[in-house]
Amino acid sequence: MAEGLVARLKTSLDKTRRKLLAPLEEAVRFHKKISPEFYEELEEILITSDVGYATTMLLMEKLKAKVRAEKAEDTAVVQSYLHSIIMQVLSAASPPELDGAEPLALLVVGVNGVGKTTSIAKLTEYYREQGKSGLLVAGDTFRAAAIEQLGIWAERIGVGLISHQAGADPGAVAFDGISAANARKVDVVIFDTAGRLHTKVNLMTELKKVHRVISQNLGARKLVNLLVLDATTGQNALEQARVFHEAIGVDGIILTKIDGTAKGGIVLPIVAELGLPIIWLGIGEQTGDLRRFDPQEFATALLAEDDD
Amino acid sequence: MVFSALSEKLQETFRRLRGKGKLGEKDVDEALREVKLALLEADVNFRVVRNFINRVRERAIGQEVMDSLTPGQMVIKIVHQELTKMMGEKAEKLKSSDRPPTVYLLAGLQGAGKTTTAGKLGGLLKNQGRRPLLVAADVYRPAAVKQLEVLGQQLDLPVYSDSGRDPVTIATGGVEKARQTQRDVVIIDTAGRLHVDAELMGELAAIKEAVEPEEILLVVDAMTGQDAVNVARNFHEQLTLTGLILTKLDSDTRGGAALSIREVTGCPIKLIGSGEKLDGIEVFHPERLASRILGMGDVLTLIEKAEANVEAEQAKALFKKIQKDEFTLEDFLDQMRQVQKMGPLDQILGMLPGIKPKQLQGLEFNEKSMKHLEALIQSMTPEERRTPQIINASRRRRIAKGAGRSVQEVNRLLSQFEQSKKMMKQLGKAGKGGLPKLPFW
Ligand SMILES: Nc1nc2c(ncn2[C@@H]2O[C@H](COP(=O)(O)OP(=O)(O)O)[C@@H](O)[C@H]2O)c(=O)[nH]1
Ligand SMILES: [Mg+2]
């Protein structure tokens, strides 16, 4: 990775850290001793990070149990307790192997505007840097100029593109895409799809068909279904994950737009309730703005002491 | 279904409350706890919820309620009033400049739906007899300009773009172009940006200064979470917004962000967008949404839609049949055809009072499923259509085969038929009990 990138990732994570750190530290400093008011403030911090009411209560229960067991009294220790509890939740799901020698087919899905196409550009760049060959498949034949958008990225990064006309059958594009990838012995083929709300039964059926076409023609390839979620989204992201998972089986999640001020706390219920691993973080609009999700780091980023 | 889970929860709480003759402070607090949870689960910002609950509590434990004969009803009324107040008291129209062209500037986060909304808004204004020009000022995202151009083509509206120029120059160029070509409305699409991106926020301020828009509209995804308040506050502080457009309301988000943003900016929600089709935009009615949250149903919207689409005589006849239990599968098919004209079935039924969101699951119909439905019903004997109870397993197999569909589909049709009958009956009762009458009963 370029040095500029590392610096950028660091700043971005620092920002995430500060978002949660500031109010938590404030609460720790203000209350000193653990009290119901202190707990209430912690609840507020978690809920305003989109962790959701149910999961917040779950975390708080675990925290209180720990406090009782350790007979803790000072608010200062709570930070590390909460960190390990969050860590525990986030480590419950482990991501699939994505960096092996095995050729891959990545199917990228999600609702409208979450950052599917941009994430595909980032993944393409990621594999290109590893010296792997890539191919993109323009499966969003619905949204105006979606094919052109992916085409521009393919050209910039320097990989091939399989596309049909606007309005074409996405299943047919997928078939051509997987066939071309196998014929050309490409390392990683990535399928873009049209944004679809998980509530649209017809569109979910269409997605299942695309998924079927790819999985029936995989050859020696491993298929990985990636769901893209926008960190700005609230509790609805959990529903999105649930429905997409039911439809095609989600292997991992890309959480985008974490460079904003949204805290992305929704990943906690997603991991806790659905057991889906978070694999990547999107931290900007350029191809380099992709970061591997690390539970340890994420929990730290949410809670830990600012170390610089 | 927007707000559905929230409204289900609240309906339950209020049903309990309604039954109470006398209300103590404890009852109020218990009910408000439910309201609070429902609002939080709906993504209403934590602090906004807290303020809201405090306001309601203050009024609810006051004399007004305790002395009333139906305290439960009073609390409901207060929650409803405060909720409506929070969303803005009435629908507000887009302003027009008396010196055309009127300029509308769209702004928002990445992926909020600005470009699609620009197209939809253009279409809406065109239908109102205006002459819009779309301006493509998103020079950053690949193919964003092309996207707007394609939408312009579909809508038969001109699109101004100027590749290689900066967004401020493009915006002023667009307004100039509108003047020269007698377009009376200019809609400027801009690139998505983070509210904390100083440089890009500065660019929007520069566009604002250069073209002096009549409206600066923040486009917000209805699925936004707690951060909605930060986003809205920043955009508002830096641009002085005049209104909001809420998008993706066809999702099942509870949409609480709308309440938060209203509270933080004080700007009215002017329009709501749902669906990817270019006619999916309409005026926002706060009181209707509040009613819907509280389980009173969005009856007003439904009446309008029904009046526009349903032939009253036919509907009346249909309804009589339901009451007399003469409703047949043929009527069901007719009814489905009628309802389909009003819009997606699940959305239509979701507007009705007393319908639980769960009842709507699996009711999404499209033209294709209508065709299958027709085929199935046509494959039945007249007797079967009149008395579906006689349709046993072997009849089911025969019907499925005749229509070229599966037995499961026959089963689904029959259960949908029963479901529909039940709902219609339920509604008939609602119509008598104080709720506004729908035009067809
Ligand atoms: N700030 C930020 N913007 C992003 C990120 N990922 C995508 N975007 C932007 O979000 C918008 C929608 O992205 P796009 O890939 O077209 O979404 P799609 O509809 O899901 O394919 C574009 O403006 C992207 O530049 C991210 O991680 N951070
Ligand atoms: Mg896309």
PDB file of N, CA and C and ligand atoms in Angstrom, chain A residues 108-122 140 143 146 149 153 192-195 228 230 254-260 281-286 289-290, chain B residues 109-112 114 138 140-142 144 147 191-194 197 248, ligand 1:
ATOM      1  N   VAL A 108     -21.704  -9.033  -6.041  1.00  0.00           N
ATOM      2  CA  VAL A 108     -21.846  -7.882  -5.150  1.00  0.00           C
ATOM      3  C   VAL A 108     -23.290  -7.366  -5.203  1.00  0.00           C
ATOM      4  N   VAL A 109     -23.946  -7.387  -4.040  1.00  0.00           N
ATOM      5  CA  VAL A 109     -25.376  -7.063  -3.998  1.00  0.00           C
ATOM      6  C   VAL A 109     -25.674  -6.022  -2.920  1.00  0.00           C
ATOM      7  N   GLY A 110     -26.871  -5.442  -2.991  1.00  0.00           N
ATOM      8  CA  GLY A 110     -27.279  -4.476  -1.968  1.00  0.00           C
ATOM      9  C   GLY A 110     -28.376  -3.556  -2.475  1.00  0.00           C
ATOM     10  N   VAL A 111     -28.891  -2.721  -1.592  1.00  0.00           N
ATOM     11  CA  VAL A 111     -29.958  -1.798  -1.983  1.00  0.00           C
ATOM     12  C   VAL A 111     -29.369  -0.641  -2.779  1.00  0.00           C
ATOM     13  N   ASN A 112     -30.213   0.271  -3.252  1.00  0.00           N
ATOM     14  CA  ASN A 112     -29.786   1.348  -4.136  1.00  0.00           C
ATOM     15  C   ASN A 112     -28.861   2.351  -3.459  1.00  0.00           C
ATOM     16  N   GLY A 113     -27.766   2.652  -4.137  1.00  0.00           N
ATOM     17  CA  GLY A 113     -26.907   3.756  -3.711  1.00  0.00           C
ATOM     18  C   GLY A 113     -25.953   3.484  -2.563  1.00  0.00           C
ATOM     19  N   VAL A 114     -25.826   2.232  -2.126  1.00  0.00           N
ATOM     20  CA  VAL A 114     -24.966   1.946  -0.978  1.00  0.00           C
ATOM     21  C   VAL A 114     -23.480   1.992  -1.325  1.00  0.00           C
ATOM     22  N   GLY A 115     -23.168   1.836  -2.617  1.00  0.00           N
ATOM     23  CA  GLY A 115     -21.757   1.873  -3.018  1.00  0.00           C
ATOM     24  C   GLY A 115     -21.266   0.568  -3.622  1.00  0.00           C
ATOM     25  N   LYS A 116     -22.150  -0.171  -4.267  1.00  0.00           N
ATOM     26  CA  LYS A 116     -21.761  -1.442  -4.868  1.00  0.00           C
ATOM     27  C   LYS A 116     -20.714  -1.253  -5.961  1.00  0.00           C
ATOM     28  N   THR A 117     -21.026  -0.397  -6.924  1.00  0.00           N
ATOM     29  CA  THR A 117     -20.150  -0.239  -8.077  1.00  0.00           C
ATOM     30  C   THR A 117     -18.784   0.300  -7.654  1.00  0.00           C
ATOM     31  N   THR A 118     -18.794   1.292  -6.763  1.00  0.00           N
ATOM     32  CA  THR A 118     -17.544   1.864  -6.277  1.00  0.00           C
ATOM     33  C   THR A 118     -16.732   0.815  -5.517  1.00  0.00           C
ATOM     34  N   SER A 119     -17.403   0.005  -4.704  1.00  0.00           N
ATOM     35  CA  SER A 119     -16.700  -1.048  -3.965  1.00  0.00           C
ATOM     36  C   SER A 119     -16.075  -2.062  -4.913  1.00  0.00           C
ATOM     37  N   ILE A 120     -16.763  -2.327  -6.017  1.00  0.00           N
ATOM     38  CA  ILE A 120     -16.218  -3.258  -7.007  1.00  0.00           C
ATOM     39  C   ILE A 120     -14.920  -2.693  -7.587  1.00  0.00           C
ATOM     40  N   ALA A 121     -14.933  -1.383  -7.862  1.00  0.00           N
ATOM     41  CA  ALA A 121     -13.718  -0.741  -8.367  1.00  0.00           C
ATOM     42  C   ALA A 121     -12.580  -0.911  -7.353  1.00  0.00           C
ATOM     43  N   LYS A 122     -12.901  -0.748  -6.070  1.00  0.00           N
ATOM     44  CA  LYS A 122     -11.875  -0.861  -5.033  1.00  0.00           C
ATOM     45  C   LYS A 122     -11.341  -2.291  -4.943  1.00  0.00           C
ATOM     46  N   ASP A 140     -25.794  -4.462 -13.683  1.00  0.00           N
ATOM     47  CA  ASP A 140     -26.863  -3.472 -13.471  1.00  0.00           C
ATOM     48  C   ASP A 140     -27.260  -2.946 -14.838  1.00  0.00           C
ATOM     49  N   ARG A 143     -30.391   0.688 -13.945  1.00  0.00           N
ATOM     50  CA  ARG A 143     -30.228   2.117 -13.659  1.00  0.00           C
ATOM     51  C   ARG A 143     -29.533   2.824 -14.815  1.00  0.00           C
ATOM     52  N   ALA A 146     -25.543   2.995 -15.534  1.00  0.00           N
ATOM     53  CA  ALA A 146     -24.816   2.137 -14.590  1.00  0.00           C
ATOM     54  C   ALA A 146     -23.725   1.351 -15.308  1.00  0.00           C
ATOM     55  N   GLN A 149     -20.842   3.613 -15.906  1.00  0.00           N
ATOM     56  CA  GLN A 149     -20.114   3.865 -14.656  1.00  0.00           C
ATOM     57  C   GLN A 149     -19.089   2.759 -14.388  1.00  0.00           C
ATOM     58  N   TRP A 153     -14.664   2.668 -14.629  1.00  0.00           N
ATOM     59  CA  TRP A 153     -13.749   2.091 -13.629  1.00  0.00           C
ATOM     60  C   TRP A 153     -12.884   1.004 -14.262  1.00  0.00           C
ATOM     61  N   ASP A 192     -21.297  -6.949 -10.874  1.00  0.00           N
ATOM     62  CA  ASP A 192     -22.083  -5.832 -10.362  1.00  0.00           C
ATOM     63  C   ASP A 192     -23.558  -6.188 -10.533  1.00  0.00           C
ATOM     64  N   THR A 193     -24.397  -5.696  -9.656  1.00  0.00           N
ATOM     65  CA  THR A 193     -25.838  -5.932  -9.803  1.00  0.00           C
ATOM     66  C   THR A 193     -26.589  -4.624  -9.594  1.00  0.00           C
ATOM     67  N   ALA A 194     -27.811  -4.573 -10.073  1.00  0.00           N
ATOM     68  CA  ALA A 194     -28.632  -3.380  -9.868  1.00  0.00           C
ATOM     69  C   ALA A 194     -28.983  -3.265  -8.396  1.00  0.00           C
ATOM     70  N   GLY A 195     -29.060  -2.034  -7.906  1.00  0.00           N
ATOM     71  CA  GLY A 195     -29.527  -1.833  -6.542  1.00  0.00           C
ATOM     72  C   GLY A 195     -30.965  -2.309  -6.460  1.00  0.00           C
ATOM     73  N   VAL A 228     -23.279  -5.232   0.253  1.00  0.00           N
ATOM     74  CA  VAL A 228     -22.776  -3.898   0.567  1.00  0.00           C
ATOM     75  C   VAL A 228     -23.810  -3.160   1.430  1.00  0.00           C
ATOM     76  N   ASP A 230     -24.466   0.508   3.727  1.00  0.00           N
ATOM     77  CA  ASP A 230     -24.047   1.885   3.923  1.00  0.00           C
ATOM     78  C   ASP A 230     -24.027   2.167   5.429  1.00  0.00           C
ATOM     79  N   ILE A 254     -19.554  -5.709   3.063  1.00  0.00           N
ATOM     80  CA  ILE A 254     -18.713  -4.532   2.854  1.00  0.00           C
ATOM     81  C   ILE A 254     -19.471  -3.354   3.451  1.00  0.00           C
ATOM     82  N   LEU A 255     -18.882  -2.709   4.433  1.00  0.00           N
ATOM     83  CA  LEU A 255     -19.533  -1.566   5.078  1.00  0.00           C
ATOM     84  C   LEU A 255     -18.913  -0.283   4.524  1.00  0.00           C
ATOM     85  N   THR A 256     -19.710   0.478   3.774  1.00  0.00           N
ATOM     86  CA  THR A 256     -19.166   1.655   3.086  1.00  0.00           C
ATOM     87  C   THR A 256     -19.445   2.947   3.848  1.00  0.00           C
ATOM     88  N   LYS A 257     -18.790   4.019   3.390  1.00  0.00           N
ATOM     89  CA  LYS A 257     -19.029   5.381   3.858  1.00  0.00           C
ATOM     90  C   LYS A 257     -18.719   5.544   5.352  1.00  0.00           C
ATOM     91  N   ILE A 258     -17.799   4.760   5.838  1.00  0.00           N
ATOM     92  CA  ILE A 258     -17.386   4.861   7.233  1.00  0.00           C
ATOM     93  C   ILE A 258     -16.505   6.101   7.423  1.00  0.00           C
ATOM     94  N   ASP A 259     -16.178   6.771   6.303  1.00  0.00           N
ATOM     95  CA  ASP A 259     -15.422   8.021   6.381  1.00  0.00           C
ATOM     96  C   ASP A 259     -16.309   9.202   6.774  1.00  0.00           C
ATOM     97  N   GLY A 260     -17.616   8.984   6.830  1.00  0.00           N
ATOM     98  CA  GLY A 260     -18.511  10.049   7.291  1.00  0.00           C
ATOM     99  C   GLY A 260     -18.556  10.076   8.806  1.00  0.00           C
ATOM    100  N   LEU A 281     -14.188  -2.413   4.859  1.00  0.00           N
ATOM    101  CA  LEU A 281     -14.729  -1.082   5.126  1.00  0.00           C
ATOM    102  C   LEU A 281     -14.437  -0.184   3.932  1.00  0.00           C
ATOM    103  N   GLY A 282     -15.426   0.578   3.497  1.00  0.00           N
ATOM    104  CA  GLY A 282     -15.212   1.578   2.452  1.00  0.00           C
ATOM    105  C   GLY A 282     -14.987   2.916   3.128  1.00  0.00           C
ATOM    106  N   ILE A 283     -13.876   3.581   2.780  1.00  0.00           N
ATOM    107  CA  ILE A 283     -13.556   4.816   3.493  1.00  0.00           C
ATOM    108  C   ILE A 283     -13.369   5.989   2.558  1.00  0.00           C
ATOM    109  N   GLY A 284     -14.006   5.958   1.394  1.00  0.00           N
ATOM    110  CA  GLY A 284     -13.888   7.076   0.474  1.00  0.00           C
ATOM    111  C   GLY A 284     -14.341   6.671  -0.908  1.00  0.00           C
ATOM    112  N   GLU A 285     -14.142   7.557  -1.875  1.00  0.00           N
ATOM    113  CA  GLU A 285     -14.702   7.315  -3.203  1.00  0.00           C
ATOM    114  C   GLU A 285     -13.671   6.847  -4.223  1.00  0.00           C
ATOM    115  N   GLN A 286     -12.406   6.723  -3.789  1.00  0.00           N
ATOM    116  CA  GLN A 286     -11.378   6.325  -4.740  1.00  0.00           C
ATOM    117  C   GLN A 286     -11.044   4.839  -4.616  1.00  0.00           C
ATOM    118  N   ASP A 289      -9.574   3.419  -1.400  1.00  0.00           N
ATOM    119  CA  ASP A 289     -10.275   3.652  -0.136  1.00  0.00           C
ATOM    120  C   ASP A 289     -10.996   2.417   0.385  1.00  0.00           C
ATOM    121  N   LEU A 290     -10.242   1.338   0.501  1.00  0.00           N
ATOM    122  CA  LEU A 290     -10.812   0.079   0.982  1.00  0.00           C
ATOM    123  C   LEU A 290      -9.928  -0.420   2.113  1.00  0.00           C
TER     124      LEU A 290
ATOM    125  N   LEU B 109     -25.883  13.560   0.746  1.00  0.00           N
ATOM    126  CA  LEU B 109     -24.803  12.579   0.858  1.00  0.00           C
ATOM    127  C   LEU B 109     -24.730  11.718  -0.396  1.00  0.00           C
ATOM    128  N   GLN B 110     -23.634  10.979  -0.526  1.00  0.00           N
ATOM    129  CA  GLN B 110     -23.500  10.027  -1.634  1.00  0.00           C
ATOM    130  C   GLN B 110     -24.582   8.953  -1.555  1.00  0.00           C
ATOM    131  N   GLY B 111     -25.181   8.681  -2.708  1.00  0.00           N
ATOM    132  CA  GLY B 111     -26.128   7.570  -2.766  1.00  0.00           C
ATOM    133  C   GLY B 111     -27.503   7.853  -2.182  1.00  0.00           C
ATOM    134  N   ALA B 112     -27.790   9.120  -1.891  1.00  0.00           N
ATOM    135  CA  ALA B 112     -29.094   9.457  -1.301  1.00  0.00           C
ATOM    136  C   ALA B 112     -30.216   9.359  -2.330  1.00  0.00           C
ATOM    137  N   LYS B 114     -30.092  11.655  -5.364  1.00  0.00           N
ATOM    138  CA  LYS B 114     -30.256  12.993  -5.929  1.00  0.00           C
ATOM    139  C   LYS B 114     -30.563  12.978  -7.423  1.00  0.00           C
ATOM    140  N   ASP B 138     -22.757  17.141 -11.260  1.00  0.00           N
ATOM    141  CA  ASP B 138     -21.921  16.136 -10.592  1.00  0.00           C
ATOM    142  C   ASP B 138     -20.812  15.741 -11.557  1.00  0.00           C
ATOM    143  N   TYR B 140     -17.916  14.498 -10.548  1.00  0.00           N
ATOM    144  CA  TYR B 140     -16.980  13.578  -9.893  1.00  0.00           C
ATOM    145  C   TYR B 140     -17.305  12.110 -10.128  1.00  0.00           C
ATOM    146  N   ARG B 141     -18.543  11.719  -9.829  1.00  0.00           N
ATOM    147  CA  ARG B 141     -18.852  10.295  -9.942  1.00  0.00           C
ATOM    148  C   ARG B 141     -18.874   9.872 -11.403  1.00  0.00           C
ATOM    149  N   PRO B 142     -18.177   8.766 -11.725  1.00  0.00           N
ATOM    150  CA  PRO B 142     -18.169   8.317 -13.108  1.00  0.00           C
ATOM    151  C   PRO B 142     -19.578   8.121 -13.654  1.00  0.00           C
ATOM    152  N   ALA B 144     -22.069  10.054 -13.953  1.00  0.00           N
ATOM    153  CA  ALA B 144     -23.207  10.729 -13.315  1.00  0.00           C
ATOM    154  C   ALA B 144     -23.920  11.637 -14.315  1.00  0.00           C
ATOM    155  N   GLN B 147     -25.930   9.611 -16.620  1.00  0.00           N
ATOM    156  CA  GLN B 147     -27.147   9.131 -15.943  1.00  0.00           C
ATOM    157  C   GLN B 147     -28.269  10.158 -16.061  1.00  0.00           C
ATOM    158  N   ALA B 191     -23.036  16.576  -7.031  1.00  0.00           N
ATOM    159  CA  ALA B 191     -22.382  15.348  -6.576  1.00  0.00           C
ATOM    160  C   ALA B 191     -22.706  15.095  -5.105  1.00  0.00           C
ATOM    161  N   GLY B 192     -22.790  13.821  -4.744  1.00  0.00           N
ATOM    162  CA  GLY B 192     -22.950  13.478  -3.336  1.00  0.00           C
ATOM    163  C   GLY B 192     -21.702  13.868  -2.581  1.00  0.00           C
ATOM    164  N   ARG B 193     -21.872  14.329  -1.347  1.00  0.00           N
ATOM    165  CA  ARG B 193     -20.697  14.730  -0.562  1.00  0.00           C
ATOM    166  C   ARG B 193     -20.980  14.541   0.917  1.00  0.00           C
ATOM    167  N   LEU B 194     -19.885  14.345   1.655  1.00  0.00           N
ATOM    168  CA  LEU B 194     -20.007  14.247   3.103  1.00  0.00           C
ATOM    169  C   LEU B 194     -20.165  15.640   3.674  1.00  0.00           C
ATOM    170  N   ASP B 197     -16.981  17.337   4.625  1.00  0.00           N
ATOM    171  CA  ASP B 197     -15.983  17.612   3.593  1.00  0.00           C
ATOM    172  C   ASP B 197     -15.995  19.113   3.291  1.00  0.00           C
ATOM    173  N   LYS B 248     -36.594   6.787  -1.185  1.00  0.00           N
ATOM    174  CA  LYS B 248     -36.612   5.338  -0.923  1.00  0.00           C
ATOM    175  C   LYS B 248     -37.668   4.951   0.113  1.00  0.00           C
TER     176      LYS B 248
HETATM  177  N1  LIG C   1     -17.716   8.853   1.170  1.00  0.00           N
HETATM  178  C1  LIG C   1     -17.884   7.662   0.602  1.00  0.00           C
HETATM  179  N2  LIG C   1     -18.624   7.574  -0.520  1.00  0.00           N
HETATM  180  C2  LIG C   1     -18.784   6.361  -1.116  1.00  0.00           C
HETATM  181  C3  LIG C   1     -18.191   5.185  -0.580  1.00  0.00           C
HETATM  182  N3  LIG C   1     -18.534   4.160  -1.384  1.00  0.00           N
HETATM  183  C4  LIG C   1     -19.303   4.679  -2.388  1.00  0.00           C
HETATM  184  N4  LIG C   1     -19.449   6.013  -2.243  1.00  0.00           N
HETATM  185  C5  LIG C   1     -20.225   6.945  -3.086  1.00  0.00           C
HETATM  186  O1  LIG C   1     -21.598   6.607  -3.009  1.00  0.00           O
HETATM  187  C6  LIG C   1     -22.261   6.909  -4.224  1.00  0.00           C
HETATM  188  C7  LIG C   1     -22.992   5.701  -4.727  1.00  0.00           C
HETATM  189  O2  LIG C   1     -22.031   4.720  -5.073  1.00  0.00           O
HETATM  190  P1  LIG C   1     -22.293   3.620  -6.190  1.00  0.00           P
HETATM  191  O3  LIG C   1     -21.087   2.743  -6.212  1.00  0.00           O
HETATM  192  O4  LIG C   1     -22.724   4.228  -7.460  1.00  0.00           O
HETATM  193  O5  LIG C   1     -23.516   2.845  -5.499  1.00  0.00           O
HETATM  194  P2  LIG C   1     -24.397   1.640  -6.080  1.00  0.00           P
HETATM  195  O6  LIG C   1     -25.653   2.255  -6.536  1.00  0.00           O
HETATM  196  O7  LIG C   1     -24.594   0.752  -4.884  1.00  0.00           O
HETATM  197  O8  LIG C   1     -23.617   0.960  -7.142  1.00  0.00           O
HETATM  198  C8  LIG C   1     -21.185   7.401  -5.179  1.00  0.00           C
HETATM  199  O9  LIG C   1     -21.213   8.797  -5.164  1.00  0.00           O
HETATM  200  C9  LIG C   1     -19.893   6.866  -4.557  1.00  0.00           C
HETATM  201  O10 LIG C   1     -18.790   7.671  -4.879  1.00  0.00           O
HETATM  202  C10 LIG C   1     -17.409   5.307   0.656  1.00  0.00           C
HETATM  203  O11 LIG C   1     -16.874   4.348   1.220  1.00  0.00           O
HETATM  204  N5  LIG C   1     -17.300   6.573   1.184  1.00  0.00           N
END
